[in-house]
Amino acid sequence: MASLDPSDVVSAVDTGLFIGGRWRAAAHGRRLSVENPATGAQLAEVADATIDDGTLALDAACAAQRHWASVPPRQRGEILRRAYDLLTERTEQFALLITLEMGKSLAESRGEVAYAANYLRWFGEEAVRIDGSWKVSEDGTARVLVMRQPVGPCLFITPWNAPLSMPARKIGPAIAAGCTMVLKPAAQTPLTTNALAAVLAEAGLPDGVLNVVPTSEASALSEHLLGDERLRKISFTGSTAVGRLLLAQAAQNVLRTSMELGGNAPFIVCHDADLERAVDGAATAKLRNIGEACIAANRFHVHRSVAEEFTDKLVERMTGLRLGDGTDPDTDLGPLIDSRQRSRVAQLVDEGVAAGARVRIGGETPQGPGYFYPPTVLSDVPADARIAREEIFGPVAAIQTFSSDEEALAVANDTEFGLVSYLYTRDLDRALWMSERLETGMVGLNRGYVSDASAPFGGVKQSGVGREGGRSGINEYLEERYIAIQATPPLETVES
Ligand code: NAD
């Protein structure tokens, strides 16, 4: 296929607010600027929603809710299936858009398009499997009819690191369940989300079911909407700090909440691991999304007896990776999202080194435009260094060693986060024993990748509440209600 022109792909995106099925300007004509992190240049301007625009979006969602909940499940599912097909057909356009505003390589962006589309297809299939139950009450005097109904209008807030799949993981189940929604994408990456809204409209989503309001005033807009009694749910993906704030605000109106928050994933390599596979998995879990992933391996815990060999192999794997503009097909690793994020990563590395860590590769911020940071491996990282305790969100592997399985588990679990852990061992008993004791919502066992539309993605501890994907994912958007039906008299068998 002939390569696409970036300016054509950007200019094809509607840059208004998407409210009630129409693209419109923000109040007072406010606009916000979207930047390409590989160059620092402006890509586009999009409408910048005010609080009043947010209210209009919620008005539209509320107006559409009753009808939308009554649309037959098969129709809701078919809209999602058509959207899956459209996204898949337009993989190249979406991939380029993601790369331009977020930075990752085109190959990775194509992967994100497929991943996002899978959630639409998966939940399209789930739409027709929403069921209830019928039972005889415990004492026999009633029949219990259980039904599951849409929660109602939802607010979605999503991050910049996966601007297509993070919204798709919420929109898919909400559409399947019959909920309407207001989506506030990250200010850094609104173009991809607007393009997704256009695809859903093209697939037949009725006006008002999905409303999209990018804004530079995230906290004011969301606080306002969370205070509106018509809203029934918030689903948020982002940092734990912001998640805590939103949970407190959601408590005012006792909203349903789903929270996909930060991680601090341990990557454990036991003495009996297949080191080639472990290094493959480490490269995937560390470098995916330029390290800017909630499920990125954050701390490497390697058995003392294999630590040097593992470290050498990982350094070898990271040697020669090409940093560059993600649109260049030769690029392995794109830029970080902005200068603030890059300075944070550089500071974590510098502090780690000052505390005794050794730089095995990388560690120097390159000159020039764009927010690049090189693949970096640190060994001998002290357990109490900030880089071993906080989410790095960059391509830096911080390696520590351990001597026993118990020690590995203790250090892996010594964090308030609990999203994912990775474990490499060839011993089945060890694998199960340790997997059951790792305090995370997901475990990658001899595998550096856990994301899958058919699996329940989510964290425990301060990494979140609820699950996205899998059989349970749709429950986040359904309320269980029941009707107690009087069954007396008579309960006895009727004699004819
Ligand atoms: P962030 O929390 O700063 O921002 C996320 C979203 O929240 C953005 O849309 C932002 O505009 C909005 N926001 C920020 N402050 C807000 C406030 N006070 N009130 C309302 N909205 C607010 O996070 P980020 O830097 O965009 O993303 C990185 C974080 O997201 C990381 O911690 C990462 O682990 C997490 N994340 C988690 C998952 C998951 O599934 N668990 C997936 C991707 C990212």
XYZ file of C-alpha atoms in Angstrom, residues 160-161 239-240 261-267 282 285-301 314 318 333 335-353 357 363 371 373-379 381-383 385-400 415-417 419:
84
model
C -2.639 9.539 26.212
C -0.513 6.393 26.144
C -2.610 7.506 37.351
C -3.427 6.295 40.857
C -4.756 2.872 37.557
C -0.997 2.869 37.755
C 1.299 -0.129 38.028
C 4.765 -1.033 39.316
C 5.118 -4.440 37.703
C 7.765 -6.824 39.031
C 9.458 -9.032 36.432
C 11.656 -8.540 29.244
C 7.295 -5.954 28.709
C 9.781 -3.102 29.029
C 9.899 -1.484 25.603
C 6.289 -1.843 24.501
C 4.823 1.634 24.098
C 8.319 3.071 24.783
C 7.867 1.927 28.372
C 4.831 4.199 28.714
C 2.423 1.423 29.652
C 0.686 0.690 32.932
C 1.683 -2.952 32.448
C 5.322 -2.150 31.609
C 7.797 -4.230 33.605
C 8.999 -1.687 36.144
C 11.325 -3.648 38.437
C 13.406 -6.630 37.391
C 14.044 -9.133 40.188
C 19.150 -7.755 27.955
C 18.758 -3.213 23.660
C 11.633 3.319 19.665
C 9.873 9.627 21.706
C 8.306 9.999 25.142
C 5.095 12.014 25.254
C 6.510 15.359 26.391
C 9.465 17.092 28.000
C 7.955 16.760 31.490
C 7.773 12.983 31.162
C 11.298 12.798 29.760
C 12.738 14.927 32.581
C 10.986 12.703 35.099
C 12.519 9.545 33.613
C 15.982 11.145 33.444
C 15.683 12.247 37.066
C 14.660 8.772 38.254
C 17.711 7.325 36.474
C 20.069 9.964 37.860
C 18.786 9.465 41.404
C 19.114 5.671 41.036
C 22.711 6.050 39.882
C 22.905 1.702 40.546
C 21.092 6.731 30.654
C 11.414 13.996 23.591
C 15.158 8.833 25.827
C 17.344 5.814 25.022
C 16.750 2.208 26.088
C 18.516 1.960 29.418
C 19.539 -0.892 31.709
C 20.556 -0.269 35.326
C 21.917 -3.046 37.529
C 19.486 -0.872 41.878
C 18.860 -0.316 45.603
C 15.393 -1.548 46.629
C 15.577 3.942 45.235
C 12.665 5.929 43.818
C 13.130 4.188 40.445
C 12.371 0.849 42.133
C 9.255 2.158 43.864
C 7.578 4.486 41.364
C 6.156 3.899 37.929
C 8.988 4.812 35.501
C 6.930 5.204 32.303
C 10.016 5.088 30.094
C 12.373 2.535 28.464
C 14.472 1.915 31.588
C 15.036 -1.560 33.078
C 16.039 -1.380 36.746
C 17.538 -4.698 37.899
C 17.781 -6.028 41.447
C 4.286 -1.976 46.860
C 0.873 -0.332 47.010
C 0.401 -1.228 43.330
C -1.670 -4.470 38.360
